[in-house]
Tab-separated table of C-alpha atoms in Angstrom:
chain	number	residue	atom	x	y	z
A	1	GLY	CA	-17.701	3.675	-0.425
A	2	ASN	CA	-14.246	3.098	-1.891
A	3	SER	CA	-13.174	-0.358	-2.711
A	4	VAL	CA	-10.745	-1.934	-5.527
A	5	THR	CA	-11.212	-5.567	-7.183
A	6	GLN	CA	-8.269	-7.248	-8.867
A	7	MET	CA	-8.134	-10.370	-10.853
A	8	GLU	CA	-6.790	-13.379	-8.700
A	9	GLY	CA	-3.303	-14.253	-9.352
A	10	PRO	CA	-1.049	-16.096	-9.434
A	11	VAL	CA	-0.868	-15.014	-13.289
A	12	THR	CA	2.149	-17.518	-14.871
A	13	LEU	CA	3.573	-16.189	-18.058
A	14	SER	CA	6.646	-17.193	-20.340
A	15	GLU	CA	9.003	-14.614	-21.175
A	16	GLU	CA	8.279	-11.622	-23.781
A	17	ALA	CA	4.326	-12.663	-23.388
A	18	PHE	CA	1.555	-10.108	-23.215
A	19	LEU	CA	0.434	-9.104	-19.479
A	20	THR	CA	-3.192	-7.887	-18.539
A	21	ILE	CA	-4.093	-7.520	-15.097
A	22	ASN	CA	-7.496	-6.542	-14.453
A	23	CYS	CA	-8.627	-3.700	-12.117
A	24	THR	CA	-12.224	-2.264	-11.399
A	25	TYR	CA	-12.724	0.359	-8.765
A	26	THR	CA	-15.731	1.712	-6.493
A	27	ALA	CA	-15.392	5.354	-5.676
A	28	THR	CA	-17.366	8.335	-4.473
A	29	GLY	CA	-16.356	11.073	-6.628
A	30	TYR	CA	-13.433	11.297	-9.134
A	31	PRO	CA	-10.481	9.379	-7.482
A	32	SER	CA	-6.752	9.043	-8.670
A	33	LEU	CA	-5.820	5.556	-9.597
A	34	PHE	CA	-2.580	4.024	-9.047
A	35	TRP	CA	-0.621	0.631	-9.505
A	36	TYR	CA	2.104	-0.396	-6.965
A	37	VAL	CA	4.598	-3.153	-7.495
A	38	GLN	CA	6.245	-5.642	-4.629
A	39	TYR	CA	9.312	-7.132	-5.626
A	40	PRO	CA	10.280	-10.362	-3.544
A	41	GLY	CA	11.445	-8.642	-0.350
A	42	GLU	CA	11.155	-5.411	-1.069
A	43	GLY	CA	8.578	-2.661	0.056
A	44	LEU	CA	5.841	-1.446	-2.133
A	45	GLN	CA	6.681	1.102	-5.092
A	46	LEU	CA	4.725	3.299	-7.168
A	47	LEU	CA	4.831	2.053	-10.557
A	48	LEU	CA	2.356	4.308	-12.258
A	49	LYS	CA	-0.618	6.443	-11.723
A	50	ALA	CA	-3.398	8.452	-13.388
A	51	THR	CA	-5.355	11.685	-11.878
A	52	LYS	CA	-8.442	11.786	-14.344
A	53	ALA	CA	-10.500	9.987	-16.779
A	54	ASP	CA	-8.862	8.661	-19.978
A	55	ASP	CA	-5.364	9.454	-18.619
A	56	LYS	CA	-2.871	7.091	-19.425
A	57	GLY	CA	-0.285	6.075	-16.682
A	58	SER	CA	2.894	4.559	-18.372
A	59	ASN	CA	6.457	3.549	-16.713
A	60	LYS	CA	8.896	0.556	-17.337
A	61	GLY	CA	6.735	-0.473	-20.238
A	62	PHE	CA	3.654	-0.961	-18.245
A	63	GLU	CA	0.420	1.047	-19.117
A	64	ALA	CA	-2.847	1.491	-17.596
A	65	THR	CA	-5.706	3.887	-18.689
A	66	TYR	CA	-8.337	5.450	-16.564
A	67	ARG	CA	-11.681	4.014	-17.727
A	68	LYS	CA	-14.442	6.152	-16.099
A	69	GLU	CA	-17.260	4.423	-18.325
A	70	THR	CA	-16.146	1.019	-16.993
A	71	THR	CA	-14.549	1.992	-13.737
A	72	SER	CA	-11.334	0.191	-14.611
A	73	PHE	CA	-7.633	0.643	-14.472
A	74	HIS	CA	-6.127	-2.390	-16.313
A	75	LEU	CA	-2.467	-3.051	-16.263
A	76	GLU	CA	-0.846	-3.963	-19.437
A	77	LYS	CA	2.605	-4.582	-20.947
A	78	GLY	CA	3.377	-5.940	-24.172
A	79	SER	CA	6.263	-8.453	-23.500
A	80	VAL	CA	6.928	-9.281	-19.821
A	81	GLN	CA	10.596	-10.372	-18.488
A	82	VAL	CA	11.591	-12.348	-15.829
A	83	SER	CA	12.419	-9.677	-13.957
A	84	ASP	CA	8.691	-8.262	-13.718
A	85	SER	CA	7.804	-11.305	-11.219
A	86	ALA	CA	6.166	-9.305	-8.454
A	87	VAL	CA	2.894	-8.677	-6.908
A	88	TYR	CA	0.975	-6.036	-8.293
A	89	PHE	CA	-1.575	-3.676	-6.426
A	90	CYS	CA	-4.180	-1.527	-7.992
A	91	ALA	CA	-5.236	1.263	-5.861
A	92	LEU	CA	-7.427	4.366	-5.397
A	93	SER	CA	-7.059	7.589	-3.558
A	94	HIS	CA	-8.910	10.673	-3.509
A	95	ILE	CA	-7.156	14.198	-4.159
A	96	ASN	CA	-6.521	16.023	-0.766
A	97	PHE	CA	-7.240	12.578	0.907
A	98	ASN	CA	-4.282	10.768	2.067
A	99	LYS	CA	-5.208	7.203	2.514
A	100	PHE	CA	-5.162	4.717	-0.275
A	101	TYR	CA	-7.609	1.600	-0.945
A	102	PHE	CA	-5.741	-1.151	-2.226
A	103	GLY	CA	-6.737	-4.242	-4.200
A	104	SER	CA	-5.769	-7.583	-2.645
A	105	GLY	CA	-2.948	-7.894	-5.059
A	106	THR	CA	-1.978	-10.183	-8.355
A	107	LYS	CA	1.009	-12.357	-8.112
A	108	LEU	CA	2.765	-12.272	-11.500
A	109	ASN	CA	5.325	-15.263	-12.286
A	110	VAL	CA	7.464	-14.999	-15.401
A	111	LYS	CA	9.137	-18.127	-16.490
A	112	PRO	CA	12.223	-17.795	-18.699
B	1	GLY	CA	19.622	8.459	0.116
B	2	ALA	CA	17.886	6.062	2.531
B	3	GLY	CA	14.413	5.036	2.478
B	4	VAL	CA	11.884	4.218	4.798
B	5	SER	CA	13.056	1.658	7.591
B	6	GLN	CA	10.763	-0.153	9.808
B	7	THR	CA	12.311	-2.228	12.843
B	8	PRO	CA	12.023	-5.139	13.978
B	9	SER	CA	11.529	-6.840	10.584
B	10	ASN	CA	9.801	-9.726	12.507
B	11	LYS	CA	8.111	-9.989	15.875
B	12	VAL	CA	6.654	-12.738	17.497
B	13	THR	CA	4.650	-12.370	20.536
B	14	GLU	CA	2.046	-14.219	22.816
B	15	LYS	CA	-1.564	-13.428	22.885
B	16	GLY	CA	-2.203	-10.538	25.504
B	17	LYS	CA	1.250	-9.164	25.347
B	18	TYR	CA	2.090	-5.302	24.335
B	19	VAL	CA	4.185	-4.757	21.051
B	20	GLU	CA	5.629	-1.418	19.371
B	21	LEU	CA	6.789	-1.211	15.896
B	22	ARG	CA	8.889	1.506	14.733
B	23	CYS	CA	9.008	3.183	11.623
B	24	ASP	CA	11.736	5.744	10.448
B	25	PRO	CA	10.890	7.668	7.605
B	26	ILE	CA	12.656	9.482	4.989
B	27	SER	CA	14.473	12.567	6.139
B	28	GLY	CA	12.371	15.531	5.608
B	29	HIS	CA	9.132	13.733	4.884
B	30	THR	CA	6.459	15.527	6.780
B	31	ALA	CA	3.644	13.039	6.185
B	32	LEU	CA	3.676	9.335	7.485
B	33	TYR	CA	1.288	6.628	7.462
B	34	TRP	CA	0.631	3.345	8.538
B	35	TYR	CA	-0.974	0.517	6.970
B	36	ARG	CA	-1.673	-3.282	7.738
B	37	GLN	CA	-1.407	-5.877	5.385
B	38	SER	CA	-3.369	-9.443	6.055
B	39	LEU	CA	-2.094	-12.422	4.470
B	40	GLY	CA	-3.498	-12.538	0.842
B	41	GLN	CA	-4.865	-9.086	1.022
B	42	GLY	CA	-3.945	-5.525	0.093
B	43	PRO	CA	-2.771	-2.916	2.801
B	44	GLU	CA	-5.657	-1.281	4.860
B	45	PHE	CA	-5.007	2.202	6.029
B	46	LEU	CA	-4.476	2.590	9.357
B	47	ILE	CA	-3.633	6.153	10.503
B	48	TYR	CA	-1.878	9.188	8.778
B	49	PHE	CA	0.409	12.033	10.627
B	50	GLN	CA	1.044	15.376	9.376
B	51	GLY	CA	3.952	16.471	11.312
B	52	THR	CA	3.638	15.482	15.122
B	53	GLY	CA	-0.198	15.220	15.012
B	54	ALA	CA	-2.543	12.299	14.112
B	55	ALA	CA	-4.553	13.904	10.849
B	56	ASP	CA	-6.476	10.779	10.332
B	57	ASP	CA	-6.707	7.825	12.511
B	58	SER	CA	-10.031	6.344	11.051
B	59	GLY	CA	-8.210	3.310	10.177
B	60	LEU	CA	-7.617	2.158	13.811
B	61	PRO	CA	-9.400	-0.933	14.463
B	62	ASN	CA	-10.027	-0.358	18.043
B	63	ASP	CA	-8.680	1.222	21.208
B	64	ARG	CA	-6.047	-1.496	21.448
B	65	PHE	CA	-4.069	0.499	18.491
B	66	PHE	CA	-2.571	3.585	19.230
B	67	ALA	CA	0.466	5.383	17.314
B	68	VAL	CA	2.725	8.447	17.914
B	69	ARG	CA	5.359	10.684	16.180
B	70	PRO	CA	6.518	12.879	19.013
B	71	GLU	CA	9.148	14.843	17.129
B	72	GLY	CA	7.596	14.579	13.622
B	73	SER	CA	10.110	11.963	12.499
B	74	VAL	CA	10.095	8.768	13.876
B	75	SER	CA	6.420	6.983	14.530
B	76	THR	CA	5.852	4.204	16.905
B	77	LEU	CA	2.693	1.867	16.354
B	78	LYS	CA	1.766	0.564	19.808
B	79	ILE	CA	-0.673	-2.518	20.055
B	80	GLN	CA	-2.072	-3.634	23.690
B	81	ARG	CA	-3.452	-6.979	24.568
B	82	THR	CA	-2.414	-8.531	21.191
B	83	GLU	CA	-4.984	-10.762	19.696
B	84	ARG	CA	-4.271	-13.775	17.112
B	85	GLY	CA	-6.233	-11.632	14.556
B	86	ASP	CA	-3.546	-8.971	14.949
B	87	SER	CA	-1.034	-11.004	12.937
B	88	ALA	CA	-0.097	-9.075	9.706
B	89	VAL	CA	2.579	-7.099	7.949
B	90	TYR	CA	2.476	-3.585	9.391
B	91	LEU	CA	3.636	-1.117	6.365
B	92	CYS	CA	4.756	2.380	7.217
B	93	ALA	CA	5.056	4.824	4.330
B	94	SER	CA	6.177	8.333	4.049
B	95	SER	CA	5.856	11.620	1.811
B	96	ALA	CA	7.161	14.662	1.369
B	97	SER	CA	3.798	16.442	2.116
B	98	GLY	CA	0.374	14.914	2.906
B	99	THR	CA	-1.622	17.629	1.343
B	100	SER	CA	-2.410	15.771	-1.778
B	101	VAL	CA	-1.874	12.080	-3.528
B	102	TYR	CA	0.264	13.926	-6.112
B	103	ASN	CA	3.191	13.455	-3.359
B	104	GLU	CA	4.123	9.997	-3.590
B	105	GLN	CA	4.355	7.724	-0.431
B	106	PHE	CA	7.218	5.631	-0.078
B	107	PHE	CA	7.057	2.387	1.692
B	108	GLY	CA	9.025	0.662	3.954
B	109	PRO	CA	9.615	-3.146	3.738
B	110	GLY	CA	7.143	-3.898	6.970
B	111	THR	CA	7.204	-5.512	10.009
B	112	ARG	CA	5.552	-9.191	10.118
B	113	LEU	CA	3.887	-9.593	13.707
B	114	THR	CA	2.842	-12.780	14.526
B	115	VAL	CA	0.815	-13.522	17.516
B	116	LEU	CA	0.971	-16.921	19.189
């Protein structure tokens, strides 16, 4: 089957700290992988994606590399800001399929 | 332009009642999706529409749940004989085309349903 496992939160960091949020997946075939972000009071927004092994998705200083050998898609950012405080969701889907499988989300709190 | 909107933002109902949740997708988007997000969990797929027809309803938990999209734009999720376990945030998303996950899904803010 298809599933996504994320590290539990909340994760609390000071501004300018390095961020890693772990994500591993189980999937049939070769899925595409995504990170979505949900800011307080807003809907889910696509942060970045990678569609094949070894691809690196990046956006707003965040990066994640699709690692097939470890079935992982860890989210990283070198220097977090208070404005990055949000809930982050890892997700997978298959090309030509239309449903996403989401992890349970990781809440990030960044303190000034 | 306007994003995906959902109404109401909050709905409180009593066990056994019927509820309708509405989704207005982004204008011109042919694909529409419903997800359910329980507390502390990620969104769980319910149903996907391509145009007016339900292309995949495999996520609907039972026959108390039903969704329509009669004119290919607005969609309504209907829940009959609500149960306390139906309490969750119901999310709607739309995309320009549903034929590939390369087409980004844009999510609405959700409707928080509470069944007392």
